[in-house]
Coordinates of C-alpha atoms in Angstrom, one line a residue:
X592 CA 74.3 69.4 154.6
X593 CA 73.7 66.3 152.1
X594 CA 71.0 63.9 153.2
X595 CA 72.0 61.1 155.2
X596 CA 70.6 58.5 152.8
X597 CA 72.8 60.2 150.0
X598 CA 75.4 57.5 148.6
X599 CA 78.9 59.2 148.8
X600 CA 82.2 58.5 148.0
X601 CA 85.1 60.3 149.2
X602 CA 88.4 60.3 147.3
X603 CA 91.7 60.8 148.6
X604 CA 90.2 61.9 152.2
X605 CA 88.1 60.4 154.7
X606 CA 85.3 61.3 158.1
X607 CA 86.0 58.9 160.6
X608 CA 82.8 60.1 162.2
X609 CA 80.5 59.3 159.0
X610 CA 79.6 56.2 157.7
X611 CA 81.0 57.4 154.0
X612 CA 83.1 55.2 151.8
X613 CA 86.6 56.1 151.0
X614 CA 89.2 55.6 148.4
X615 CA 92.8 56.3 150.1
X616 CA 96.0 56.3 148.8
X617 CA 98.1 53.5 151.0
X618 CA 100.3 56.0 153.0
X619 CA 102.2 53.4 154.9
X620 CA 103.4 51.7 151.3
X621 CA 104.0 55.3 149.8
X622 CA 106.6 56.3 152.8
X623 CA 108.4 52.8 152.6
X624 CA 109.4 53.0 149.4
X625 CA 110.2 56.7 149.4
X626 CA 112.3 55.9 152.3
X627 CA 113.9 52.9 151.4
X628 CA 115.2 54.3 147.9
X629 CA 116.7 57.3 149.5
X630 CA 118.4 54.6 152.2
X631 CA 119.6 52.8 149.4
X632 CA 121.0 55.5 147.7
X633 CA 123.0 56.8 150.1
X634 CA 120.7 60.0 151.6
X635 CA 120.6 59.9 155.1
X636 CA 119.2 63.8 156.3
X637 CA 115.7 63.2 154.8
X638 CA 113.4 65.8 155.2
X639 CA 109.5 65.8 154.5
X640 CA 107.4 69.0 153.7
X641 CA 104.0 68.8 154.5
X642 CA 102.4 72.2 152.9
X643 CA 99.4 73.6 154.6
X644 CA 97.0 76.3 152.8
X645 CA 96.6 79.4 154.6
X646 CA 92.7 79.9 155.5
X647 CA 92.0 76.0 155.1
X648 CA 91.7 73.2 157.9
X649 CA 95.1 72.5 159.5
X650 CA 93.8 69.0 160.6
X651 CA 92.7 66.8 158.2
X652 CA 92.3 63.1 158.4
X653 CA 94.4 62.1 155.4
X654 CA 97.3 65.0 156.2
X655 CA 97.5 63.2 159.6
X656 CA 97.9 59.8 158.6
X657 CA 100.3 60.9 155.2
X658 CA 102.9 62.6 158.3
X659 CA 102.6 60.2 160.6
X660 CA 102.8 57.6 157.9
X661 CA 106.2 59.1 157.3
X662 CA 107.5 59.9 160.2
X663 CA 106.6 55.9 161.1
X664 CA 109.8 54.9 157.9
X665 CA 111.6 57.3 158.9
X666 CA 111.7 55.8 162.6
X667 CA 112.0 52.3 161.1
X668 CA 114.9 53.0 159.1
X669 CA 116.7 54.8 161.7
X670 CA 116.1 58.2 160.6
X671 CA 115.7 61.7 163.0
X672 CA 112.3 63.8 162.4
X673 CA 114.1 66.8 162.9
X674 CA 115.1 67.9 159.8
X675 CA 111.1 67.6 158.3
X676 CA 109.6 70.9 158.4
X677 CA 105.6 72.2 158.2
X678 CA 104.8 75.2 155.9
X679 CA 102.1 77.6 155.5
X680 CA 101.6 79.5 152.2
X681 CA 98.5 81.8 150.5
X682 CA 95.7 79.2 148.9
X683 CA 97.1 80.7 145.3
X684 CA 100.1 79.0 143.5
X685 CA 102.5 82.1 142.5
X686 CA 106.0 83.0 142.4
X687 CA 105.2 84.6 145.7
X688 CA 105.8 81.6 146.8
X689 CA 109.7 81.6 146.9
X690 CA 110.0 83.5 150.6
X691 CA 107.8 81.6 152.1
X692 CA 110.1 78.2 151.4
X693 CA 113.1 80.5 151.4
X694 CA 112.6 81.0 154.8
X695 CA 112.1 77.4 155.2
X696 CA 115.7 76.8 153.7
X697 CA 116.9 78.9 156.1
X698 CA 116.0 77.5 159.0
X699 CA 118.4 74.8 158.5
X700 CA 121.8 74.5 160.0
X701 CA 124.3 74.9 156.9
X702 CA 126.5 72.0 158.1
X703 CA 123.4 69.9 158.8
X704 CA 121.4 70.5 155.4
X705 CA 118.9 67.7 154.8
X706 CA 120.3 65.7 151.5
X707 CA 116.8 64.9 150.7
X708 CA 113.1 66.3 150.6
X709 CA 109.7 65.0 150.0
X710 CA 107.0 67.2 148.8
X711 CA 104.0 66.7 146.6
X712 CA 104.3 67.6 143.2
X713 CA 102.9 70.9 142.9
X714 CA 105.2 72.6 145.2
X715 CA 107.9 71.1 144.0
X716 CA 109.1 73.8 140.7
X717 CA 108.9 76.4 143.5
X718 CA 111.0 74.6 146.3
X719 CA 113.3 73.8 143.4
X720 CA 113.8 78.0 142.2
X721 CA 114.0 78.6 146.0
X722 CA 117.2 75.9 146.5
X723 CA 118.5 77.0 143.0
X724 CA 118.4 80.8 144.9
X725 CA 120.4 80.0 148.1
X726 CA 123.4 78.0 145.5
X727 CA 121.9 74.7 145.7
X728 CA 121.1 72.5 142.6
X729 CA 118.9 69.7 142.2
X730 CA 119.7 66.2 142.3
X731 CA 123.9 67.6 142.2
X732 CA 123.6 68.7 146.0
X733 CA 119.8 68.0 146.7
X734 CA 117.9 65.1 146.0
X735 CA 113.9 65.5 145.4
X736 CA 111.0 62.4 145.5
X737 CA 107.2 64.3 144.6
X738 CA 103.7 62.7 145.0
X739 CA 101.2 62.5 142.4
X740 CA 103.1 62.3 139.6
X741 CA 101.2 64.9 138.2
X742 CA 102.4 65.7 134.2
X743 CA 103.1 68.9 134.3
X744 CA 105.3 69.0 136.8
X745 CA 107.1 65.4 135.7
X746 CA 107.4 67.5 132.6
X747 CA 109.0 70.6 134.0
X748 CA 111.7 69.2 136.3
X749 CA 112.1 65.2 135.5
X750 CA 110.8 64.7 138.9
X751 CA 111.0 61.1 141.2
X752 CA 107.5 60.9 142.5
X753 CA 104.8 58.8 143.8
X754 CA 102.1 57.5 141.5
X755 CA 98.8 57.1 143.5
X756 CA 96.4 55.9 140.3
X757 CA 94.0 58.6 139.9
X758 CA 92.4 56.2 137.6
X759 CA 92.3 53.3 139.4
X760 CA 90.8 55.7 142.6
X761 CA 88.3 56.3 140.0
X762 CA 87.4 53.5 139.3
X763 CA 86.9 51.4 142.8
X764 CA 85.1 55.2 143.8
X765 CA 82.3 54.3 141.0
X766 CA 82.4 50.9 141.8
X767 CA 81.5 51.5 145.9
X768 CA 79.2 54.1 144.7
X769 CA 77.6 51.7 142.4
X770 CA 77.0 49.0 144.7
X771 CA 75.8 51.3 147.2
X772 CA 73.1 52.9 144.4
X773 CA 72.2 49.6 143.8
X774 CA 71.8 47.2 147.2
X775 CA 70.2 50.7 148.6
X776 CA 73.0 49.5 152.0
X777 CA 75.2 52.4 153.3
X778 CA 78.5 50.9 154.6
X779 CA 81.9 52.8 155.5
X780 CA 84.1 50.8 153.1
X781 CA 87.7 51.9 153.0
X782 CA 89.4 51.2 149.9
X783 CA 93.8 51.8 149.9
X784 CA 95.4 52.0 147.0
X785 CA 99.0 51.2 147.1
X786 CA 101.1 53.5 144.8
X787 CA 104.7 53.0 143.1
X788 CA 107.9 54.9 143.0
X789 CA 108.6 56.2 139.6
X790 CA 112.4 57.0 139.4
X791 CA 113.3 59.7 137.1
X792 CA 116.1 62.7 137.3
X793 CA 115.7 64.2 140.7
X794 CA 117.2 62.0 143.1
X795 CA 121.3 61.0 143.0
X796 CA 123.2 58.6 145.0
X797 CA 125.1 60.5 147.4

């Protein structure tokens, strides 16, 4: 409902259909080196989680291209898509939570238990009590890589994660919007920005 003249920046999302500019994180880069670590360490049953909230869009640009990004290293390093999993949950973070990825745990084989999952950060203290809960512990039988490297959760479980700049995607966000204030030219500029692997406590080599 904004005007069409409006300048707008969009962060971490984009419309294909709008002439809006965009900073992205760099999804292909993110999966490589997720991928590529857990190769090189020995994991070889990776599994990604890719949350959905119940009551919001299922489809959304950036969710697309984050899975298929993934599912593209996964592929490339010889990998099967099988053991990745999608899961719906209520909109509010709770310890509610647990049955919801409980039931996710069980719908693996036990004798074909993925080594390895990839989650963002937020869901990762509740996928963690929902292992610890069926016997498994985290990184002795299950390694974990986040994204976002959000503090609080770094804080709470040591966690491996992706760190996609906030700041920097700040920053180029003011600087499109800027230009865009000032030349009085709408353009669809997308902007990627590449993040990097922080290795902490949650991943092992197998």
């Amino acid at each position: 409902d904004l005007p069409e003249n409006l300048p707008q920046v969009m962060i971490n999302d984009y419309l294909p259909e709008l002439d809006i500019n965009s900073v992205m994180p760099d999804y292909l880069s993110g999966s490589y080196q997720v991928i590529k670590h857990l190769y090189e360490t020995g994991h070889r049953r990776i599994s990604g989680l890719f949350i959905s909230r119940i009551g919001f869009k299922k489809i959304n640009a950036h969710f697309v291209e984050r899975e298929s990004a993934f599912y593209y290293y996964l592929e490339k390093f010889g990998f099967s898509k099988k053991y990745c999993r999608h899961i719906e949950i209520p909109n509010i973070l709770s310890p509610d939570l647990i049955p919801y990825f409980t039931n996710t745990i069980n719908s693996f084989p036990k004798d074909e238990f993925p080594d390895a999952f990839f989650l963002g950060d937020g869901y990762v203290p509740f996928w963690i009590r929902a292992l610890n809960l069926k016997g498994y512990t985290v990184p002795e039988d299950i390694s974990i890589i986040g994204f976002d490297n959000s503090r609080e959760t770094v804080l709470e479980t040591g966690l491996t994660s992706l760190d996609f700049s906030l700041k920097k995607s700040g920053m180029q966000a003011f600087q499109l919007l800027y230009n865009e204030i000032c030349s009085g030219i709408q353009n669809n500029i997308r902007i990627n920005i590449k993040p990097k692997l922080i290795i902490r406590n949650t991943v092992s080599r197998r």
